[in-house]
mmCIF file of C-alpha atoms in Angstrom:
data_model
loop_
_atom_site.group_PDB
_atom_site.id
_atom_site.type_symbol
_atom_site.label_atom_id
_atom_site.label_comp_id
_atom_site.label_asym_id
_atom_site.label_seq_id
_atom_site.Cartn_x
_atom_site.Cartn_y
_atom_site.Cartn_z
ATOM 1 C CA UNK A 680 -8.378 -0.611 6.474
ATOM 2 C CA UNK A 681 -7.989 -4.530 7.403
ATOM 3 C CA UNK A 682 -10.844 -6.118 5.806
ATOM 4 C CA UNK A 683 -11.927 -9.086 8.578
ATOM 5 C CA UNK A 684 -13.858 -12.162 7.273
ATOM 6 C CA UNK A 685 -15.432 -14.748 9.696
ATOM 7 C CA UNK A 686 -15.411 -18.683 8.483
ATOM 8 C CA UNK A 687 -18.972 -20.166 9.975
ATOM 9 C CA UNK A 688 -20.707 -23.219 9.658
ATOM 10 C CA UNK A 689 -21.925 -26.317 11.530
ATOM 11 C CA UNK A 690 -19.199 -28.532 12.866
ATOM 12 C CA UNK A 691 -17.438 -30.183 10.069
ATOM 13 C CA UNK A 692 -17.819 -28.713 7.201
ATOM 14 C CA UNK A 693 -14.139 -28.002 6.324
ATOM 15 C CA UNK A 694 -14.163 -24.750 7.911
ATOM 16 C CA UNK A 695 -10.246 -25.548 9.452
ATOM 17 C CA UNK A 696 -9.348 -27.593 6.690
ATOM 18 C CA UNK A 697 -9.847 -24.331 4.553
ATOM 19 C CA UNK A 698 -8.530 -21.496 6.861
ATOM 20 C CA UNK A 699 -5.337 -23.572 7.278
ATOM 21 C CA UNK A 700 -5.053 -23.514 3.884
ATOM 22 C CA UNK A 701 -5.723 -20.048 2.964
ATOM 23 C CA UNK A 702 -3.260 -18.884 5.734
ATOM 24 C CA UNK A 703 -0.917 -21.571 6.282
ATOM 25 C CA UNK A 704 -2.092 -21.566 9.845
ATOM 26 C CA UNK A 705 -2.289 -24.850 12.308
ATOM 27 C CA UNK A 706 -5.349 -24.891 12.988
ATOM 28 C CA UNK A 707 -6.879 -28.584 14.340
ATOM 29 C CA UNK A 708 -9.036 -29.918 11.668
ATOM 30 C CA UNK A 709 -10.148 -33.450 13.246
ATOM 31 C CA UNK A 710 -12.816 -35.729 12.394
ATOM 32 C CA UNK A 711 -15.233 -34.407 15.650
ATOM 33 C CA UNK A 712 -17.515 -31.635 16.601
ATOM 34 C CA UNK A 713 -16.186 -28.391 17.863
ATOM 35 C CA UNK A 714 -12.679 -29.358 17.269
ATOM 36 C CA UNK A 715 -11.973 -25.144 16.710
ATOM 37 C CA UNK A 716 -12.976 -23.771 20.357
ATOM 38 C CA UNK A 717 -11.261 -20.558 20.478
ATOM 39 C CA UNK A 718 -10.986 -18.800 17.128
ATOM 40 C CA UNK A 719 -8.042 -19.121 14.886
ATOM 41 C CA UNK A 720 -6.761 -16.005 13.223
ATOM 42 C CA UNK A 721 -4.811 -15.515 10.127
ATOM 43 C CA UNK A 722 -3.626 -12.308 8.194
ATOM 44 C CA UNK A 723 -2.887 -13.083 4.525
ATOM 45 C CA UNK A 724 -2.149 -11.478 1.190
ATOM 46 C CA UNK A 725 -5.017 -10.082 -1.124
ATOM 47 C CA UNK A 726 -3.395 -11.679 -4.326
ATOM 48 C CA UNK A 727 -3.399 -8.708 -6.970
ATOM 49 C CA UNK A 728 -1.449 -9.147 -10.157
ATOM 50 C CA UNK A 729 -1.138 -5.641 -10.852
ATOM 51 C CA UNK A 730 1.644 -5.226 -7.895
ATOM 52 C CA UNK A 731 4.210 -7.120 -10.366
ATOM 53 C CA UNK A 732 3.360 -4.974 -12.670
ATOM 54 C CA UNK A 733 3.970 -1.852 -10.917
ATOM 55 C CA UNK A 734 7.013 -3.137 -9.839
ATOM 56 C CA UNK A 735 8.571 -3.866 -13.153
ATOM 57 C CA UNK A 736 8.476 -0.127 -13.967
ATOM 58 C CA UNK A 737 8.936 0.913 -9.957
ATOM 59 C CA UNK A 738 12.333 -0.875 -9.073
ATOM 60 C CA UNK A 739 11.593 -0.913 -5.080
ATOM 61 C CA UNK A 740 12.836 -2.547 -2.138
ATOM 62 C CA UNK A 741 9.574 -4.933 -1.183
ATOM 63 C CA UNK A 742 6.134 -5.179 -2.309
ATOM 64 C CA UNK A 743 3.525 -4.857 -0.398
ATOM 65 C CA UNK A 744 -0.061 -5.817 -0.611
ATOM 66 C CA UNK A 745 -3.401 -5.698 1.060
ATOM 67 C CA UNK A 746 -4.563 -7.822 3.765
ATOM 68 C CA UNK A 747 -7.271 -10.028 5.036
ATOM 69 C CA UNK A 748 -8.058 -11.252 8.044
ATOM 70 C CA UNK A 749 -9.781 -14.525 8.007
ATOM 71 C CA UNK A 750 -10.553 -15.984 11.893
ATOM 72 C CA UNK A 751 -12.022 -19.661 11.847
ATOM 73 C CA UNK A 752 -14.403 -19.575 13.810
ATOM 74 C CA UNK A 753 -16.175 -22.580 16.235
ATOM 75 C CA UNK A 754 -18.525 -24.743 14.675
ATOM 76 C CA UNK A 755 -22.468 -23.271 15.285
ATOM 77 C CA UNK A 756 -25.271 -25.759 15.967
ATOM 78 C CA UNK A 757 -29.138 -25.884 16.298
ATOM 79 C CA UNK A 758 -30.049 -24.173 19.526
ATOM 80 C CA UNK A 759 -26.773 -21.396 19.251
ATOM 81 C CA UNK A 760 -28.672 -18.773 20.461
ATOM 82 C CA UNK A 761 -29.759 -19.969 23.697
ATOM 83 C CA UNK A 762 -26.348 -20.855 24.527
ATOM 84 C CA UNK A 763 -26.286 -24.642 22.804
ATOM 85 C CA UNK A 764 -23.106 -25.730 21.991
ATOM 86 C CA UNK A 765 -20.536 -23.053 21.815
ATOM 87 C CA UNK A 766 -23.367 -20.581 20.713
ATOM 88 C CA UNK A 767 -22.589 -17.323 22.886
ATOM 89 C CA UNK A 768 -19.218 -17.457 22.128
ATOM 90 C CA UNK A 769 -19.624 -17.714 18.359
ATOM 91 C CA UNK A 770 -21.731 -15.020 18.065
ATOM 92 C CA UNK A 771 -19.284 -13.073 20.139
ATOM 93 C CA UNK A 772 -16.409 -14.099 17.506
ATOM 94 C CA UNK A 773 -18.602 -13.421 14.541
ATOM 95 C CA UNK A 774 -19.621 -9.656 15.686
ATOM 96 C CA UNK A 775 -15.988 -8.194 15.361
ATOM 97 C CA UNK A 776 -16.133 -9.481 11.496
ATOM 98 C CA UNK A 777 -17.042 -7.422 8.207
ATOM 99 C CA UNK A 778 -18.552 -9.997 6.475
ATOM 100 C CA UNK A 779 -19.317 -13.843 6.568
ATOM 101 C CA UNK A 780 -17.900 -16.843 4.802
ATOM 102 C CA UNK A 781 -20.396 -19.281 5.298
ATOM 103 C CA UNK A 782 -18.793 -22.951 4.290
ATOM 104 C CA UNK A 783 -21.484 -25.124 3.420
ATOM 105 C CA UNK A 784 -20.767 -28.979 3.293
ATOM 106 C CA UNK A 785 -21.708 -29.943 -0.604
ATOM 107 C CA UNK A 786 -19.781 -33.225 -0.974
ATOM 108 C CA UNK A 787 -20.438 -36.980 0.730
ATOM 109 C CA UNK A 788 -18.150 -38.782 2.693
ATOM 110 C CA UNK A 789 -19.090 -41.284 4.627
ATOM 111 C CA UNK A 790 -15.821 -41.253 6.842
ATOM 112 C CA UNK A 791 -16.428 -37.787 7.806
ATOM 113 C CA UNK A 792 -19.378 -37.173 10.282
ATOM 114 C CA UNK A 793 -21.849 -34.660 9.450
ATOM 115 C CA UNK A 794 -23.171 -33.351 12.901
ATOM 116 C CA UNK A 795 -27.267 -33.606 11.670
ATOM 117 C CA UNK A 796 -26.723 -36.921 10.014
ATOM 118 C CA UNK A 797 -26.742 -36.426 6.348
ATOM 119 C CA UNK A 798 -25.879 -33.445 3.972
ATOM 120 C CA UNK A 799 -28.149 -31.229 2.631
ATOM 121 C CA UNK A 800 -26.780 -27.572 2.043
ATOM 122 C CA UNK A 801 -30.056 -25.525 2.285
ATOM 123 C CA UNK A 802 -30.812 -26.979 5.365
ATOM 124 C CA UNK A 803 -27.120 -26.117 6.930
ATOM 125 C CA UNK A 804 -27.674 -22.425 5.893
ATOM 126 C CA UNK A 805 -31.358 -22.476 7.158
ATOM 127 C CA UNK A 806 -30.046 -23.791 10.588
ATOM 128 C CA UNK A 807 -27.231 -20.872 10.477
ATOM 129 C CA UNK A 808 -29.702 -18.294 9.450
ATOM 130 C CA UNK A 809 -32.008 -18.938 12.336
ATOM 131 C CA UNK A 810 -30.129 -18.870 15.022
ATOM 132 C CA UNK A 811 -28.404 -15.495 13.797
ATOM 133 C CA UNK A 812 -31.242 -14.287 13.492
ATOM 134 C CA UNK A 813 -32.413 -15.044 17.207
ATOM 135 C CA UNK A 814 -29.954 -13.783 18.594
ATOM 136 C CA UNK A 815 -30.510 -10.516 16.457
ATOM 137 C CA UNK A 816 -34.122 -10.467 18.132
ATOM 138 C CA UNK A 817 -33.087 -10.886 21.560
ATOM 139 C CA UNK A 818 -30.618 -7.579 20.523
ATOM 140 C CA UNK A 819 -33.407 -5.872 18.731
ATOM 141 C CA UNK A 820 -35.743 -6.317 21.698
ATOM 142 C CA UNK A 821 -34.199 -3.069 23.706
ATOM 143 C CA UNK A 822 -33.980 -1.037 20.824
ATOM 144 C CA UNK A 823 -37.842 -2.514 20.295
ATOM 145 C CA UNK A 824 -39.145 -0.664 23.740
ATOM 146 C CA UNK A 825 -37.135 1.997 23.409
ATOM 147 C CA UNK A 826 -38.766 2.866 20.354
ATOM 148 C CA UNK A 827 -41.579 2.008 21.290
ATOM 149 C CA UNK A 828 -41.569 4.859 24.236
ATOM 150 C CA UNK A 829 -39.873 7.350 22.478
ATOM 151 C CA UNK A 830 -43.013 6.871 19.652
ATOM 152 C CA UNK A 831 -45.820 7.695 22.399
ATOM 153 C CA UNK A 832 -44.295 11.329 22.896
ATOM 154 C CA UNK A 833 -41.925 11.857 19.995
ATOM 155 C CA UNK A 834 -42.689 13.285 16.275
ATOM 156 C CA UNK A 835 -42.648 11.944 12.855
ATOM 157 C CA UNK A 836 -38.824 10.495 13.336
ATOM 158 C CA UNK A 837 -39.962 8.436 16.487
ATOM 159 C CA UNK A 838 -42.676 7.014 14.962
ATOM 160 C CA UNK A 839 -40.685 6.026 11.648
ATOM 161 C CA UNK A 840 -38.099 4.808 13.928
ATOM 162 C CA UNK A 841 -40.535 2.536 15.233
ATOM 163 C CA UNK A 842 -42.596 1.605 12.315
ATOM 164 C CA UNK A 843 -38.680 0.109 10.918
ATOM 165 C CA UNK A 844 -37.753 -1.487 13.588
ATOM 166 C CA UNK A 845 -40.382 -3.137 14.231
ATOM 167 C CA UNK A 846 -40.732 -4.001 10.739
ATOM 168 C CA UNK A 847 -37.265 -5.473 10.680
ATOM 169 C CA UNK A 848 -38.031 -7.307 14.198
ATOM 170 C CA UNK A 849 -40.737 -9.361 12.750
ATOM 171 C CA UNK A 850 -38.809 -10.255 9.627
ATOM 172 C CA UNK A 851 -36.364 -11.870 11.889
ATOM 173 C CA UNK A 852 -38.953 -13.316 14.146
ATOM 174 C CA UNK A 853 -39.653 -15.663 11.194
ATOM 175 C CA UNK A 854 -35.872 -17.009 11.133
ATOM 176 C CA UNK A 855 -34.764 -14.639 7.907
ATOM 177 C CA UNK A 856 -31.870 -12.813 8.205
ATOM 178 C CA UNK A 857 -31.414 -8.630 7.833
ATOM 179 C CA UNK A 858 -30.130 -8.765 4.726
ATOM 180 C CA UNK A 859 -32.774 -10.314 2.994
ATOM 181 C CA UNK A 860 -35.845 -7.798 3.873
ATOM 182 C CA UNK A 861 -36.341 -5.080 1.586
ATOM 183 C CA UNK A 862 -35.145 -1.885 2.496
ATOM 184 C CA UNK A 863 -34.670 1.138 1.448
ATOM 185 C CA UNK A 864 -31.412 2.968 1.140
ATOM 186 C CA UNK A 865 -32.055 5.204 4.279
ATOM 187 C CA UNK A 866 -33.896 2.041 5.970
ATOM 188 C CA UNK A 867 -30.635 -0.001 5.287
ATOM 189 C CA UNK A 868 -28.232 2.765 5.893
ATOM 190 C CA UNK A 869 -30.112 2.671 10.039
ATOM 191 C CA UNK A 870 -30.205 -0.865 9.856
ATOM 192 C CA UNK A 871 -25.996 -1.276 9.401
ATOM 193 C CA UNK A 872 -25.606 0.908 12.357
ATOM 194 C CA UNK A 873 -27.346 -1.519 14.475
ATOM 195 C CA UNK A 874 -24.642 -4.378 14.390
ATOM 196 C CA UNK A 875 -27.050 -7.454 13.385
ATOM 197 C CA UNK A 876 -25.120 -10.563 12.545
ATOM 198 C CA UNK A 877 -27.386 -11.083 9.669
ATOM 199 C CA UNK A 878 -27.069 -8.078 8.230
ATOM 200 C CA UNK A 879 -23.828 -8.680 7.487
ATOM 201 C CA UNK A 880 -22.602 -9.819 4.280
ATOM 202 C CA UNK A 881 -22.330 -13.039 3.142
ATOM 203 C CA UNK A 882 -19.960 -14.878 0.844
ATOM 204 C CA UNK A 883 -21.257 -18.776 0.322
ATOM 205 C CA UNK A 884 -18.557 -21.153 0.358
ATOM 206 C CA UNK A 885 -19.559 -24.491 -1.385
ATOM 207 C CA UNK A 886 -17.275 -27.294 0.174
ATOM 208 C CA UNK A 887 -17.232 -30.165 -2.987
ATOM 209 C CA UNK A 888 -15.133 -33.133 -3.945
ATOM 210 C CA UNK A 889 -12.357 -33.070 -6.030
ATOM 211 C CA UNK A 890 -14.337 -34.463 -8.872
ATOM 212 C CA UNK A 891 -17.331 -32.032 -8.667
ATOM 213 C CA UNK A 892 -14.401 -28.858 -9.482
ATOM 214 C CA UNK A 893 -14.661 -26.573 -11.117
ATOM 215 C CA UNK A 894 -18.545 -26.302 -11.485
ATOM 216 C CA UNK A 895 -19.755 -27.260 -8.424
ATOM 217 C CA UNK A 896 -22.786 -30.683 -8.240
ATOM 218 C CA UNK A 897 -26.548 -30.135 -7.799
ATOM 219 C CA UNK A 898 -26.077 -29.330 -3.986
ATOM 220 C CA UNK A 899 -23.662 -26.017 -4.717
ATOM 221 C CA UNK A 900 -26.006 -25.246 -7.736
ATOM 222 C CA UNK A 901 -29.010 -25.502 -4.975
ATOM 223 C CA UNK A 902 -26.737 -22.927 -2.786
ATOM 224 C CA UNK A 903 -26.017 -20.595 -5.797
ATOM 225 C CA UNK A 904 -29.911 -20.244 -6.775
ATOM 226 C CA UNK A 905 -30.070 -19.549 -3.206
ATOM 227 C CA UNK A 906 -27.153 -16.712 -3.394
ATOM 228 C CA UNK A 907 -29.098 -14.600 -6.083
ATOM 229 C CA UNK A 908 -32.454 -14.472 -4.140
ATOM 230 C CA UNK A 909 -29.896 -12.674 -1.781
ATOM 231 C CA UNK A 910 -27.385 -10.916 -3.620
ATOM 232 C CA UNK A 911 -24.619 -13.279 -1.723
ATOM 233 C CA UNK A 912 -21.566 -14.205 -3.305
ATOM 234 C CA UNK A 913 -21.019 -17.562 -4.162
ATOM 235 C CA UNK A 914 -17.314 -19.391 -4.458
ATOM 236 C CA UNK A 915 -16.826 -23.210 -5.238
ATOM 237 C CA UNK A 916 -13.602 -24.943 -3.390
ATOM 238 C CA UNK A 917 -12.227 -28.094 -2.260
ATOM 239 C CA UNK A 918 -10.969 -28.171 0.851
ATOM 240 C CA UNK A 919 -8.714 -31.031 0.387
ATOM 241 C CA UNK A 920 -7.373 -29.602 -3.093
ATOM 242 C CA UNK A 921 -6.567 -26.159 -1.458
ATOM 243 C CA UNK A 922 -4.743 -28.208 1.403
ATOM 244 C CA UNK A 923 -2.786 -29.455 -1.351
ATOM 245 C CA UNK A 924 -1.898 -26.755 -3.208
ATOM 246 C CA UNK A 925 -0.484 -24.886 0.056
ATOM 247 C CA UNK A 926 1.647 -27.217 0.015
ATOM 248 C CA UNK A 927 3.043 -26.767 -3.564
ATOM 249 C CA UNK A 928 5.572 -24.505 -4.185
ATOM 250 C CA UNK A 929 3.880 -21.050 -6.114
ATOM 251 C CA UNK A 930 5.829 -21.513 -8.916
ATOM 252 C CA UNK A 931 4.589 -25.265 -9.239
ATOM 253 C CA UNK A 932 0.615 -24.753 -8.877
ATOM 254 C CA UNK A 933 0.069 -24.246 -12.213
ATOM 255 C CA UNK A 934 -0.132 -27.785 -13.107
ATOM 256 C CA UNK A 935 -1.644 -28.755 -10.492
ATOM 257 C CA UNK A 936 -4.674 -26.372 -10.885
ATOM 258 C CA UNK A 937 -4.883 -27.180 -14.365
ATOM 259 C CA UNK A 938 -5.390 -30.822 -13.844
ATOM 260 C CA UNK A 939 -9.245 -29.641 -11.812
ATOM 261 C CA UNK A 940 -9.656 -27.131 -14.435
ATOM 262 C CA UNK A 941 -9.306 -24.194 -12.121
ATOM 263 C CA UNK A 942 -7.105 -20.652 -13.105
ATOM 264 C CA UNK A 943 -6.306 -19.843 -9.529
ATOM 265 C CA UNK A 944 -6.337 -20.908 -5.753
ATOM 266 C CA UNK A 945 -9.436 -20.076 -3.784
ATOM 267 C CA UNK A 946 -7.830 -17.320 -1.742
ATOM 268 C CA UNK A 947 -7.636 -14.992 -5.018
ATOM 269 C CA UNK A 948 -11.422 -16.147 -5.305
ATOM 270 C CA UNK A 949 -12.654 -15.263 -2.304
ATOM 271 C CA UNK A 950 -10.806 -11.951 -1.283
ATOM 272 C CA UNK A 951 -12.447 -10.661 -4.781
ATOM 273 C CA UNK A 952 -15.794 -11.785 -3.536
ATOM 274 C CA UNK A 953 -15.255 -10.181 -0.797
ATOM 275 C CA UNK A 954 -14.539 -7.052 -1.901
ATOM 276 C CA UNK A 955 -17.133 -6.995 -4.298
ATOM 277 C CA UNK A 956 -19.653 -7.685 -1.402
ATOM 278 C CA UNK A 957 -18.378 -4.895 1.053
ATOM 279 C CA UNK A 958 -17.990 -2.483 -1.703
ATOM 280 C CA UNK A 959 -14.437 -1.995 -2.031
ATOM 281 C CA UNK A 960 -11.087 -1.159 -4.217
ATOM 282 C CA UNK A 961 -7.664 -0.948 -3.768
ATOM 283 C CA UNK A 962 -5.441 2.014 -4.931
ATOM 284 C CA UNK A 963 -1.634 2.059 -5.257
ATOM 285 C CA UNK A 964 1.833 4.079 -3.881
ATOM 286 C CA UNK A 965 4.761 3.417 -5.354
ATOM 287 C CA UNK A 966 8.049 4.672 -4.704
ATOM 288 C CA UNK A 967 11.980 3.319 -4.233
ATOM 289 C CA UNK A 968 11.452 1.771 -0.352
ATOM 290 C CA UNK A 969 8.389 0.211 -1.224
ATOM 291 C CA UNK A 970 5.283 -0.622 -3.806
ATOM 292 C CA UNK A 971 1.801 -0.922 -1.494
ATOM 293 C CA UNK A 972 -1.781 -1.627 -2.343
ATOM 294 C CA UNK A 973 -4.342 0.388 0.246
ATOM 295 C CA UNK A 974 -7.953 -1.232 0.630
ATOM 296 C CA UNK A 975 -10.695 1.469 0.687
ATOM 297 C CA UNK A 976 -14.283 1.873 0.370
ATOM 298 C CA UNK A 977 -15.447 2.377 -3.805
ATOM 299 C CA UNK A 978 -16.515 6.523 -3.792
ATOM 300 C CA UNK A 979 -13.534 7.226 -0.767
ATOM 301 C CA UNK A 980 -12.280 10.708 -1.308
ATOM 302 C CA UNK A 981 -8.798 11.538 -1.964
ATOM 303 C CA UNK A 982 -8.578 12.728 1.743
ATOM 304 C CA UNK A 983 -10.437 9.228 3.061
ATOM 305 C CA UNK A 984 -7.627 7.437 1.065
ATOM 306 C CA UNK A 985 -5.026 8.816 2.570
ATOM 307 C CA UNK A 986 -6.281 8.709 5.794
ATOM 308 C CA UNK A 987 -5.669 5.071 5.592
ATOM 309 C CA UNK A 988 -2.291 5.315 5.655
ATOM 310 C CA UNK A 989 -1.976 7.837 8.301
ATOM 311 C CA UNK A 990 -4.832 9.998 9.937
ATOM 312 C CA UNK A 991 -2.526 12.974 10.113
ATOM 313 C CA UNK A 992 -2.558 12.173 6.101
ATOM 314 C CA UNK A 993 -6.445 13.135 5.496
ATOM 315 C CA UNK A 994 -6.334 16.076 8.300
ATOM 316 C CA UNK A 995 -3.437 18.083 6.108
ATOM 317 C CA UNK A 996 -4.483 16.476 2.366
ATOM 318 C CA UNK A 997 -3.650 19.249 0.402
ATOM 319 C CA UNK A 998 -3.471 17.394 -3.341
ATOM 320 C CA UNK A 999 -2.794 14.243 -4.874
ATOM 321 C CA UNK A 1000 -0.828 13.230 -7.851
ATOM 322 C CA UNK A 1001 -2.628 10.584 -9.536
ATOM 323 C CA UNK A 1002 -1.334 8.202 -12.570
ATOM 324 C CA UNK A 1003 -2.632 4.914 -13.934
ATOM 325 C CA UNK A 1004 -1.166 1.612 -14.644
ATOM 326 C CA UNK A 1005 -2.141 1.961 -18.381
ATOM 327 C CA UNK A 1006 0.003 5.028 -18.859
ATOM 328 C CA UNK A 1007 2.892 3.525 -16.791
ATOM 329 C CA UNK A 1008 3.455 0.937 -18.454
ATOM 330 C CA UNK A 1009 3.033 2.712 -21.530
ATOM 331 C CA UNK A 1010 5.342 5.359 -21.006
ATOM 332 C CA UNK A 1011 7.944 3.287 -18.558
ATOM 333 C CA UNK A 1012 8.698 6.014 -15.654
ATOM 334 C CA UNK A 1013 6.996 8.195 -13.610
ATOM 335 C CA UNK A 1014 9.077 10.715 -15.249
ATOM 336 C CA UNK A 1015 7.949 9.605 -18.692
ATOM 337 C CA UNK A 1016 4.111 10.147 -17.385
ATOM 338 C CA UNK A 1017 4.712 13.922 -16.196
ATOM 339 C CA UNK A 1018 6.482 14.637 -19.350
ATOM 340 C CA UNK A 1019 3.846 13.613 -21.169
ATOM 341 C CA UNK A 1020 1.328 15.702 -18.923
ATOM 342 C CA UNK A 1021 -0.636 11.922 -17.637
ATOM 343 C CA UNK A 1022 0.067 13.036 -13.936
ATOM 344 C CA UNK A 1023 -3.026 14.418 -12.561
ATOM 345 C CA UNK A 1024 -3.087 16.591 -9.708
ATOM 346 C CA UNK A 1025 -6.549 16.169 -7.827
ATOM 347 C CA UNK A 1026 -8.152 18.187 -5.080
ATOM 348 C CA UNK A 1027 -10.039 17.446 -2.072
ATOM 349 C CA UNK A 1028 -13.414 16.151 -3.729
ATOM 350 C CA UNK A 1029 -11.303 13.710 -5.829
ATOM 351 C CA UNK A 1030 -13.680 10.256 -5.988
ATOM 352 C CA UNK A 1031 -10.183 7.639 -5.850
ATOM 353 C CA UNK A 1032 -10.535 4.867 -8.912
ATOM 354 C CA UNK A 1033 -9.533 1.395 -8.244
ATOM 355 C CA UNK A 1034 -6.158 0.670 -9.704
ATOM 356 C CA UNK A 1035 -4.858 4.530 -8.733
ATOM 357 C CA UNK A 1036 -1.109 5.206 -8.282
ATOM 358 C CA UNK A 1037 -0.997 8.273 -6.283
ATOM 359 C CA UNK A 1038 1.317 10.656 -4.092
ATOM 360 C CA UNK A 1039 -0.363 12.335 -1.207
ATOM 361 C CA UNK A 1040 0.801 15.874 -0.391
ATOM 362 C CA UNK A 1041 -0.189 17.042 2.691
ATOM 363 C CA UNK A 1042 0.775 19.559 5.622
ATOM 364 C CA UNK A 1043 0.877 18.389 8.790
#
C-alpha cells in the first residue's frame, strides 16, 4: 500500500520549500501567495536502516524500500470553504490523501510575507481547522437529512445513526475538527467511513529558523501543547536547512546535521510520524533479485500482507515462512536460520510483526 501525505497550510509557510526538499522535486517556492496552483507530487523513499542490514547477509541485485507519496498542495486561506482563494480545489487535492502534514510558519522573517500579517502558529491552525471543518458540514448536511428520515420510521440503528451524526455535526459547527470529539471505537470506526477532511490524521510540521533547531522556540512549543490535546504528531524542521542538505551528497550530511544538532534529515522524521499516526509497519522479502520493505496496517494477517504484493497472493496464501533480523544476523544465512529450526512456518491467522522477513507460499 502507497501511504499518501498531503502538505497544507496558508500561503507561505514553506510548504514548497519543504516538498522540494523531501523529494527533490521543482516545485516553485516564490515569495507570493498561491505560488503552488496545481498540486505537486513526489514519490520518495521511507528511509529504513534495517534494509542495509538485510542486505549484508542477503547478497541481492537492488534494494528496495517503501514509499511515500507527499503532494504539495495550494496554499488554503480564510474563507476556503466558500470557494475563497483556491478553496474548492484544495479540498479536492486534500481528500485523495491518508493523512495531513500541516506546516505551520514558527519562525520571523521580515522579507518573507506572511499572508495575515504577522505569525502566530495557533492562529494558522485555527484558520485551517475551520474551514475543514465547513466544508465537512456542508458534506455532513445530506447524510444529516437522511438520517434524519430514516430515524422517523427506522429502529434502534436509525436512531443511533442519527443521535452520532448529529452529534458529530454540531462539533464541527463550532469550527473543531473530527478528530478531536470523543468517540467511541464503533462511533469512530462510522465516522472514518465518512471521508471528513478533519478526521484525518494530522502530523504538525513546525517551520523554524536555523537557530531555533533542534528544539523548536516558544511558537513550536505552543503547537506541540496543542498536538497532545489531539494526539497529533509533532516534527520540528527548517525548511531552508533541509533545502540544503538535498543538496549535499548522502555520504556528506553527517557534518552538516551535526553542526544544528540534529541525527537525521526530516524525511526519516516524518515518514515515522506518519506511520505511527496511521497505524502502520513494514515487513520484509528478501531473496537474490531483490531485498523489499512492504507497508501494511499493524494487526494485517499473513494473507493481508501478501495481498500487498499481489492480490492473487492473499486469495491462494497457503503459509508463510517467517524469520527475524535478530536471528539473521546472528546466524548469517537463511540456511543457517532453518538449520537451527528459527524459520517459522505460520498459517492463515498469523498477526505479521514489524521487522518480518517472510516467504509467501501460495496456490494460485
Amino acid at each position: 500500500m502507497a501511504l499518501s501525505v498531503g502538505i497544507v497550510g496558508l500561503p507561505n509557510v514553506g510548504k514548497s520549500t519543504v516538498f522540494n526538499a523531501l523529494t527533490a522535486g521543482k516545485a516553485e517556492a516564490a515569495n507570493y501567495p498561491f505560488c503552488t496552483i496545481d498540486p505537486n507530487v513526489g514519490v520518495v523513499p521511507v528511509p529504513d536502516p534495517r534494509l542495509k542490514r538485510i542486505e549484508a547477509k542477503i547478497k541481492t541485485q537492488k534494494v528496495i524500500p517503501a514509499i511515500v507519496e507527499i503532494v504539495d498542495i495550494a496554499g488554503l486561506v480564510k474563507g476556503a470553504a466558500q470557494g475563497e482563494g483556491l478553496g474548492n480545489k484544495f479540498l479536492a487535492n486534500i481528500r485523495e490523501t491518508n493523512a495531513i502534514l500541516m506546516m505551520v510558519r514558527c519562525f520571523e522573517d521580515g522579507n518573507v510575507i506572511h499572508v495575515a500579517g504577522s505569525v502566530d502558529p495557533m492562529r494558522d491552525i485555527d484558520i485551517i481547522d475551520l474551514e475543514l471543518a465547513l466544508a465537512d458540514v456542508e458534506s455532513l448536511d445530506k447524510r444529516l437529512k437522511k438520517a434524519q428520515s430514516a430515524a422517523k420510521t427506522g429502529g434502534k440503528e436509525s436512531k443511533t445513526e442519527l443521535a452520532m451524526t448529529e452529534k458529530v455535526h454540531a462539533h464541527l459547527a463550532e469550527g473543531k475538527a473530527a478528530r478531536s470529539l470523543a468517540l467511541t471505537d464503533d462511533e469512530r470506526k462510522a465516522v472514518s467511513t465518512w471521508g471528513l477532511l478533519t478526521a484525518k490524521p494530522v502530523l504538525y510540521c513546525c517551520n523554524v529558523g536555523e537557530t531555533d533547531l533542534p528544539d523548536g522556540n516558544a511558537w513550536s512549543n505552543l503547537v506541540r501543547a496543542r498536538a497532545i490535546t489531539e494526539q497529533a504528531g509533532v516534527v520540528i524542521l527548517c525548511g531552508k536547512v533541509e533545502a540544503e542538505l538535498a543538496e549535499v551528497p548522502e555520504e556528506d550530511r553527517g557534518e552538516l546535521l551535526s553542526s544544528y544538532g540534529l541525527k537525521e534529515p526530516a524525511l526519516a522524521t516524518l515518514a515515522r510520524e506518519c506511520y505511527r499516526l496511521l497505524g502502520l509497519q513494514s515487513y520484509f522479502t528478501a531473496g537474490e533479485k531483490e531485498v523489499r520493505a512492504w507497508t501494511v496496517k499493524k494487526g494485517a494477517t499473513g494473507p493481508q500482507a501478501a495481498g500487498v504484493i499481489h492480490t492473487d497472493f492473499e486469495k491462494g496464501y497457503i503459509r508463510a515462512q517467517v524469520y527475524s533480523l535478530a536471528d539473521l544476523e546472528a546466524l548469517g544465512s537463511e540456511a543457517a536460520i532453518k538449520g537451527a529450526g528459527k524459520m517459522r512456518m505460520e498459517g492463515k491467522d498469523y498477526e505479521v510483526q514489524d521487522g518480518d522477513i517472510m516467504h509467501f507460499l501460495f496456490n494460485v
